[in-house]
């Protein structure tokens, strides 16, 4: 186990989030997690840094443990990295819901036989942009009734099942219309538009993943619209201008799709209205590119919570938080009545054809994360990417835990050389610097931390989430031994490396 010291946290607070009614979900506390080392047994800051772990989050009440996933690692797909799941506990006050600390307990590498999956893009890993192989950019994490993990990936986009110790079991079938292809119909998992003309946008594959409470259906959502499913202001097919992205409903037993539904992102116009002035407004081509989905939680009866965010905030590209943030919000949606669009194309349009109904989405957010943090005077991170319901509190209320992906506090240049990003923090006079990977930060600066946030909602509000998510304790029987198996796998890896 590894405990981490924390250098920033907010005082416990209870604030109603406008425009939600009184007694709605409230902010409790924040926790900054410094960039330590994980338990992989690997060597080097680029291989064993306990950062970048907040791409998604799940909670196992049986063990009281959270599990999260990294993405493809520092380097943006051009440097070797073994993607992994991280297991940890949070010191949560069962009266207030405040987080007092984090202890890392497990590191599980995603494997196929004796080989690890790798964050390198398919061209670099396999010598072909058309061969996916073991290239993996995990972004979504969910758990099956048998205790296995489901992981969604941006490269494919793919959905994979892994055992509790990280061994590959199977791949779900990727719907043909989501595969990235050039004008000749050739699959290309590496490049972006030009040459891509259809399928998922580059680095915009399956971002969120959830399993229905009955364990029969998995939902995977694209971060943004397909390459061709939009219309530019010059009349060309261009998904960057569209608000319409897709949710795929999978039959877990067979790993094949059951349906596809349209989820409509917040409009750039509405987001711009929340930004003071017009200097920092999002342009029209950022609608389906800089605004996107990060996480899903299934709450029963075809209802889900969806985390939307923009690409702004405190992070490696803005280490002093200089740009105004437009959106970090969670919405409730309902698939009932939505049109199955698996055989419907939205090529060259930003609007829906007659008769096509998107999923129902609440007009006001279930939770406005940015507003809650700003009200407390806290910086808003760029990549708020994971969320999960955590332990029940003494008064019957429930915790909602939200985590960030801090990009390992690493950036890279065009040649693929990595640098640590150091910052003095978010302030008008803040400074930042880039140093060699693993080098000490200048005096008065630190690496950008990962953030963990605690929110609280009443028992009535939790139960009103239609069918509600299964009470966290009921997962215990599904994942008996999860921590023991994962821990044993970690110890075997460490012994092999030593």
XYZ file of C-alpha atoms in Angstrom:
498
model
C 0.000 0.000 0.000
C 1.113 3.545 -0.558
C -0.290 6.608 1.166
C 0.088 10.064 -0.299
C 0.441 13.425 1.375
C -1.843 16.190 0.168
C -0.965 19.813 -0.277
C -4.339 21.379 -1.060
C -7.845 20.682 0.160
C -11.008 22.660 0.660
C -12.778 23.018 3.951
C -15.968 21.044 4.352
C -18.871 22.997 2.960
C -22.511 22.518 2.028
C -23.691 24.774 -0.758
C -26.815 24.449 -2.883
C -25.935 24.573 -6.545
C -28.079 26.977 -8.535
C -30.238 26.426 -10.454
C -31.039 23.206 -8.623
C -33.596 23.325 -5.781
C -32.700 23.443 -2.100
C -31.453 20.170 -0.594
C -30.084 19.103 -3.978
C -26.600 17.669 -4.455
C -23.979 19.668 -2.534
C -20.230 20.122 -2.623
C -18.325 18.764 0.392
C -14.562 18.800 -0.122
C -11.635 18.505 -2.499
C -8.382 16.597 -2.272
C -5.166 17.195 -4.239
C -3.159 14.034 -4.923
C 0.525 14.613 -5.694
C 2.328 12.673 -8.406
C 3.906 9.767 -6.540
C 4.862 6.334 -7.863
C 2.404 3.492 -8.360
C 2.723 -0.217 -7.512
C 3.468 -1.520 -11.009
C 7.074 -2.354 -10.196
C 8.105 -0.586 -13.392
C 10.983 1.869 -13.413
C 11.086 5.515 -14.460
C 8.790 8.505 -14.020
C 7.219 7.912 -17.422
C 6.376 4.310 -16.491
C 5.399 4.279 -12.827
C 4.001 7.708 -12.003
C 0.797 7.654 -9.999
C -0.814 10.337 -12.117
C -3.263 10.342 -14.990
C -5.364 7.783 -13.136
C -8.682 9.656 -13.281
C -9.976 8.741 -16.731
C -12.864 6.908 -15.069
C -13.907 5.587 -11.665
C -15.890 2.750 -10.059
C -16.513 1.831 -6.424
C -16.621 -1.579 -4.703
C -18.414 -1.267 -1.371
C -17.514 -4.831 -0.436
C -13.888 -3.859 -0.062
C -14.444 -0.122 0.369
C -12.105 0.352 -2.557
C -12.225 2.578 -5.638
C -10.834 1.539 -9.001
C -9.842 3.945 -11.737
C -8.160 3.688 -15.114
C -5.341 5.538 -16.777
C -5.446 6.504 -20.431
C -2.704 5.700 -22.986
C -0.116 7.435 -20.841
C 2.130 10.484 -21.089
C 3.257 11.140 -24.630
C -0.032 11.281 -26.538
C 0.369 7.843 -28.101
C 3.947 8.292 -29.334
C 5.781 6.895 -26.282
C 5.548 3.415 -24.816
C 3.356 3.076 -21.714
C 1.422 0.175 -20.207
C -2.158 1.348 -19.457
C -3.419 0.184 -16.078
C -6.123 0.180 -13.450
C -5.369 1.676 -10.038
C -7.041 0.513 -6.843
C -7.174 2.828 -3.847
C -9.076 3.707 -0.714
C -10.280 7.148 0.313
C -10.476 8.288 3.903
C -14.075 9.522 3.772
C -15.682 10.946 6.893
C -18.918 8.956 7.223
C -20.672 11.899 8.844
C -19.719 14.762 6.534
C -18.527 13.005 3.375
C -15.225 14.931 3.446
C -12.124 13.213 2.031
C -9.086 13.179 4.284
C -6.584 11.080 2.350
C -5.907 8.476 -0.350
C -4.032 5.179 -0.081
C -2.978 3.337 -3.234
C -3.475 -0.413 -2.774
C -3.211 -2.024 -6.231
C -1.837 -1.461 -9.709
C -3.110 -3.834 -12.414
C -1.684 -3.742 -15.940
C -3.977 -4.640 -18.853
C -2.535 -7.806 -20.430
C -3.074 -10.370 -23.149
C -1.236 -13.487 -22.097
C 2.253 -12.425 -21.058
C 2.132 -9.246 -23.149
C 0.874 -5.905 -21.885
C -1.363 -3.608 -23.859
C 0.417 -0.417 -24.848
C -0.533 3.230 -25.264
C 1.511 3.567 -28.446
C -0.643 4.281 -31.493
C -1.131 1.351 -33.906
C 1.353 2.646 -36.487
C 4.146 2.823 -33.932
C 3.208 -0.363 -32.084
C 2.164 -2.573 -34.991
C 3.695 -0.916 -38.054
C 0.260 -0.306 -39.566
C -2.403 2.318 -38.996
C -5.012 -0.327 -39.930
C -3.971 -2.870 -37.280
C -5.276 -2.142 -33.800
C -3.512 -5.030 -32.056
C -2.726 -4.266 -28.432
C -2.795 -0.487 -28.840
C -5.043 0.754 -26.050
C -6.232 4.203 -25.001
C -8.608 3.366 -22.120
C -11.078 6.066 -21.101
C -14.101 4.299 -19.601
C -14.305 1.719 -16.811
C -17.205 -0.411 -15.605
C -17.735 -3.668 -13.763
C -19.645 -6.775 -14.779
C -21.728 -8.975 -12.441
C -18.983 -11.641 -12.587
C -16.476 -9.124 -11.206
C -14.628 -8.628 -14.482
C -13.818 -5.188 -15.811
C -15.118 -3.546 -18.961
C -12.806 -0.957 -20.481
C -13.696 1.388 -23.332
C -10.999 2.613 -25.689
C -10.592 5.624 -27.973
C -8.363 4.060 -30.622
C -10.940 1.598 -31.977
C -13.295 2.681 -30.619
C -13.385 -0.570 -28.657
C -14.892 -2.203 -25.587
C -12.821 -4.925 -23.917
C -13.496 -7.323 -21.066
C -10.646 -8.077 -18.663
C -10.456 -10.393 -15.671
C -9.908 -8.997 -12.200
C -6.153 -9.367 -12.582
C -6.081 -7.541 -15.922
C -6.112 -10.478 -18.352
C -7.894 -9.917 -21.664
C -11.067 -11.972 -22.115
C -12.796 -10.669 -25.253
C -13.500 -7.666 -27.427
C -17.019 -6.452 -28.098
C -17.919 -5.878 -31.736
C -17.341 -2.310 -32.906
C -20.250 -1.095 -35.067
C -19.086 -0.582 -38.659
C -20.243 3.044 -38.844
C -17.934 3.996 -35.957
C -14.727 2.629 -37.497
C -12.470 5.433 -38.820
C -12.010 5.120 -42.591
C -10.457 7.116 -45.421
C -12.026 7.850 -48.799
C -10.998 4.386 -50.064
C -12.781 2.705 -47.177
C -9.492 1.721 -45.530
C -9.524 1.629 -41.738
C -7.087 4.093 -40.167
C -6.804 4.112 -36.378
C -4.086 6.788 -36.241
C -4.783 9.832 -38.406
C -7.443 12.524 -38.180
C -9.690 14.144 -40.764
C -8.003 14.334 -44.083
C -7.600 11.426 -44.651
C -10.506 10.267 -42.437
C -13.925 10.838 -43.986
C -16.159 8.580 -41.836
C -16.217 7.096 -38.354
C -15.048 8.383 -35.022
C -12.867 11.490 -34.879
C -9.239 11.004 -33.855
C -8.863 10.919 -30.062
C -12.646 11.093 -29.775
C -13.623 7.439 -29.466
C -15.479 5.727 -26.609
C -14.981 8.011 -23.627
C -17.715 6.966 -21.196
C -18.833 3.455 -20.242
C -21.482 2.077 -17.891
C -23.240 -1.215 -17.144
C -26.966 -1.349 -16.413
C -27.903 -2.371 -12.840
C -29.252 -5.701 -14.117
C -25.879 -6.459 -15.694
C -27.323 -7.150 -19.145
C -26.514 -3.972 -21.089
C -23.377 -1.887 -21.475
C -23.516 1.700 -22.693
C -20.534 3.278 -24.445
C -20.580 6.895 -25.584
C -18.368 8.648 -28.119
C -16.712 11.772 -26.794
C -17.823 13.722 -29.881
C -19.748 13.323 -33.167
C -18.503 11.175 -36.034
C -16.146 12.774 -38.572
C -18.858 13.148 -41.211
C -21.890 13.770 -39.002
C -21.998 17.540 -39.081
C -21.986 20.503 -41.464
C -19.353 23.231 -41.560
C -20.112 26.861 -42.308
C -18.588 26.235 -45.740
C -21.007 23.429 -46.567
C -18.682 20.461 -46.021
C -19.483 17.417 -43.902
C -17.705 18.073 -40.599
C -18.569 16.639 -37.179
C -16.738 19.441 -35.376
C -19.779 21.660 -35.979
C -22.361 19.190 -34.680
C -23.815 18.627 -31.187
C -24.906 15.064 -32.023
C -22.796 12.246 -30.637
C -23.714 8.579 -30.240
C -24.404 6.148 -27.416
C -24.050 2.450 -28.267
C -26.097 -0.031 -26.224
C -24.365 -3.438 -26.135
C -25.767 -6.824 -25.250
C -23.218 -7.999 -22.681
C -23.906 -11.699 -23.248
C -22.966 -11.531 -26.933
C -20.810 -8.411 -27.080
C -22.848 -7.065 -30.006
C -24.720 -3.805 -30.310
C -28.433 -3.617 -29.632
C -28.998 -0.003 -30.606
C -27.453 3.426 -31.080
C -28.909 6.663 -29.740
C -28.173 10.342 -30.288
C -26.970 12.379 -27.326
C -26.957 16.131 -27.894
C -24.152 18.154 -26.357
C -24.798 21.570 -24.863
C -24.729 24.187 -27.590
C -21.645 26.329 -27.971
C -23.954 29.365 -27.901
C -25.242 28.473 -24.430
C -21.730 27.781 -23.179
C -20.451 31.066 -24.597
C -23.232 32.875 -22.738
C -21.607 31.748 -19.499
C -18.238 33.223 -20.496
C -17.742 36.875 -19.710
C -17.369 38.970 -22.864
C -16.710 37.461 -26.278
C -12.906 37.354 -26.471
C -12.756 33.794 -25.132
C -15.881 32.413 -26.807
C -15.742 29.023 -28.513
C -15.891 29.154 -32.317
C -18.523 27.163 -34.218
C -16.058 24.393 -35.122
C -15.427 23.696 -31.426
C -19.017 22.462 -30.880
C -18.168 18.848 -31.676
C -14.485 18.950 -30.794
C -13.750 21.084 -27.724
C -17.061 20.213 -26.050
C -17.560 16.523 -25.308
C -18.559 13.691 -22.968
C -16.228 12.212 -20.343
C -18.154 9.715 -18.208
C -21.381 7.718 -17.788
C -23.169 6.215 -14.791
C -26.195 3.966 -15.363
C -28.981 4.559 -12.858
C -31.573 2.040 -14.048
C -34.508 1.800 -16.466
C -32.503 3.224 -19.357
C -31.501 6.312 -17.392
C -27.941 7.552 -17.055
C -25.870 10.410 -15.723
C -23.599 12.012 -18.336
C -20.552 14.141 -17.564
C -19.904 16.846 -20.169
C -16.897 19.133 -20.226
C -15.008 21.576 -22.386
C -11.242 21.393 -22.986
C -10.373 24.333 -20.748
C -9.160 24.592 -17.191
C -6.203 24.097 -14.924
C -3.909 21.511 -16.573
C -0.754 20.926 -18.596
C -1.924 23.258 -21.361
C -2.971 25.983 -18.904
C -0.882 25.436 -15.760
C -2.015 28.705 -14.166
C -5.690 28.446 -15.119
C -5.745 31.574 -17.249
C -8.591 30.772 -19.661
C -12.244 30.979 -18.587
C -14.020 27.636 -18.281
C -17.344 27.200 -20.018
C -18.667 23.786 -18.985
C -18.081 20.973 -16.483
C -21.591 19.606 -15.927
C -23.431 16.368 -15.177
C -26.831 15.816 -16.820
C -29.511 13.174 -16.400
C -30.730 11.430 -19.538
C -33.405 8.884 -20.423
C -33.184 6.544 -23.423
C -36.928 5.831 -23.408
C -38.499 7.067 -26.628
C -35.161 7.791 -28.305
C -34.794 6.588 -31.898
C -32.469 3.683 -32.635
C -30.107 5.274 -35.180
C -27.724 2.401 -35.843
C -28.900 2.442 -39.472
C -29.362 6.230 -39.716
C -26.636 8.548 -41.014
C -26.355 12.202 -39.984
C -23.746 12.912 -42.628
C -23.582 16.564 -43.617
C -26.122 17.855 -41.102
C -26.117 19.421 -37.655
C -29.822 18.775 -37.177
C -31.762 15.549 -36.800
C -33.890 14.103 -39.622
C -37.644 14.177 -39.216
C -38.781 11.433 -36.880
C -35.405 10.975 -35.188
C -35.596 11.689 -31.472
C -32.476 12.067 -29.314
C -32.269 10.838 -25.739
C -34.190 13.004 -23.294
C -31.862 15.299 -21.365
C -32.690 17.470 -18.377
C -32.770 21.180 -19.157
C -30.768 21.997 -16.035
C -27.748 20.017 -14.872
C -27.907 17.393 -12.163
C -24.649 18.959 -10.990
C -22.712 21.987 -12.238
C -19.209 21.044 -11.101
C -17.529 24.219 -12.351
C -20.051 26.441 -10.582
C -19.594 24.528 -7.329
C -15.807 24.846 -7.424
C -15.882 28.489 -8.462
C -18.272 29.327 -5.649
C -15.730 27.914 -3.201
C -12.914 29.879 -4.855
C -11.297 26.682 -6.159
C -9.600 26.297 -9.547
C -11.456 24.267 -12.168
C -9.328 21.492 -13.717
C -9.504 20.837 -17.437
C -10.005 17.075 -17.469
C -12.760 16.203 -15.010
C -13.287 12.699 -16.378
C -14.479 10.124 -13.828
C -17.397 9.822 -11.412
C -18.882 7.131 -9.198
C -21.285 6.883 -6.280
C -19.275 6.093 -3.170
C -20.149 5.046 0.384
C -23.395 5.807 2.129
C -23.103 8.273 5.006
C -24.436 8.029 8.554
C -27.508 10.150 7.837
C -28.518 7.981 4.853
C -27.162 10.346 2.224
C -24.739 9.212 -0.477
C -21.411 10.425 -1.743
C -20.627 11.152 -5.374
C -16.894 11.099 -6.031
C -15.445 12.915 -9.052
C -11.839 12.561 -10.262
C -9.575 14.256 -12.787
C -6.996 13.165 -15.322
C -3.982 15.420 -14.760
C -2.114 14.082 -17.832
C 0.604 12.901 -15.413
C 1.620 16.600 -15.276
C 3.547 15.857 -18.467
C 3.653 17.514 -21.863
C 5.755 16.724 -24.933
C 7.230 18.478 -27.930
C 6.855 17.575 -31.592
C 9.798 15.192 -31.386
C 8.125 13.212 -28.596
C 10.397 14.404 -25.796
C 8.531 14.566 -22.497
C 8.703 17.373 -19.967
C 7.243 17.732 -16.514
C 4.918 20.716 -16.122
C 5.509 22.695 -12.923
C 3.261 25.437 -11.592
C 3.047 27.873 -8.717
C -0.731 27.449 -8.790
C -3.748 29.254 -10.140
C -3.540 32.975 -9.553
C -3.208 36.204 -11.463
C 0.523 36.245 -10.796
C 1.076 32.486 -11.201
C 4.116 31.140 -13.014
C 4.941 27.809 -14.637
C 7.883 25.970 -16.121
C 8.769 22.834 -18.056
C 11.597 20.672 -16.757
C 13.109 17.340 -17.773
C 10.928 14.355 -16.875
C 11.617 13.414 -13.268
C 13.667 16.545 -12.525
C 12.897 18.766 -9.557
C 10.492 21.664 -10.077
C 11.807 25.198 -9.526
C 11.424 26.623 -6.048
C 7.829 27.537 -5.254
C 6.413 25.219 -7.929
C 4.982 21.712 -7.924
C 3.702 19.246 -10.477
C 0.006 19.569 -11.300
C -1.885 17.222 -8.937
C -4.723 14.849 -9.624
C -7.917 16.069 -7.985
C -10.615 14.152 -6.132
C -13.907 15.851 -5.221
C -16.645 14.759 -2.860
C -20.303 15.712 -3.318
C -23.281 14.613 -1.269
C -26.908 13.921 -2.175
C -29.797 12.958 0.051
C -31.182 9.443 0.264
C -34.410 10.646 -1.378
C -32.525 12.242 -4.230
C -30.408 9.137 -4.703
C -33.493 6.923 -4.792
C -35.178 9.291 -7.245
C -32.546 8.433 -9.869
C -35.136 6.010 -11.253
C -34.368 2.547 -10.283
C -31.350 4.255 -8.787
C -27.896 2.878 -9.218
C -27.611 -0.318 -7.201
C -26.862 0.556 -3.596
C -23.062 0.309 -3.552
C -23.068 -2.512 -0.995
C -24.911 -4.838 -3.399
C -21.849 -4.958 -5.654
C -19.907 -6.782 -2.972
C -21.200 -10.233 -3.886
C -20.357 -9.614 -7.527
C -16.710 -8.846 -6.908
C -15.798 -11.110 -3.985
C -12.042 -11.469 -3.978
C -11.432 -8.673 -6.471
C -8.858 -6.948 -4.300
C -7.167 -10.238 -3.304
C -6.754 -11.386 -6.900
C -5.575 -7.996 -8.105
C -3.160 -7.697 -5.211
C -1.739 -11.128 -5.920
C -1.259 -10.204 -9.574
C 0.531 -7.040 -8.544
C 2.849 -8.940 -6.205
C 3.672 -11.458 -8.943
C 4.578 -8.619 -11.304
C 6.781 -6.952 -8.738
C 8.566 -10.244 -8.043
C 9.149 -10.779 -11.757
C 10.636 -7.323 -12.177
C 12.903 -7.500 -9.130
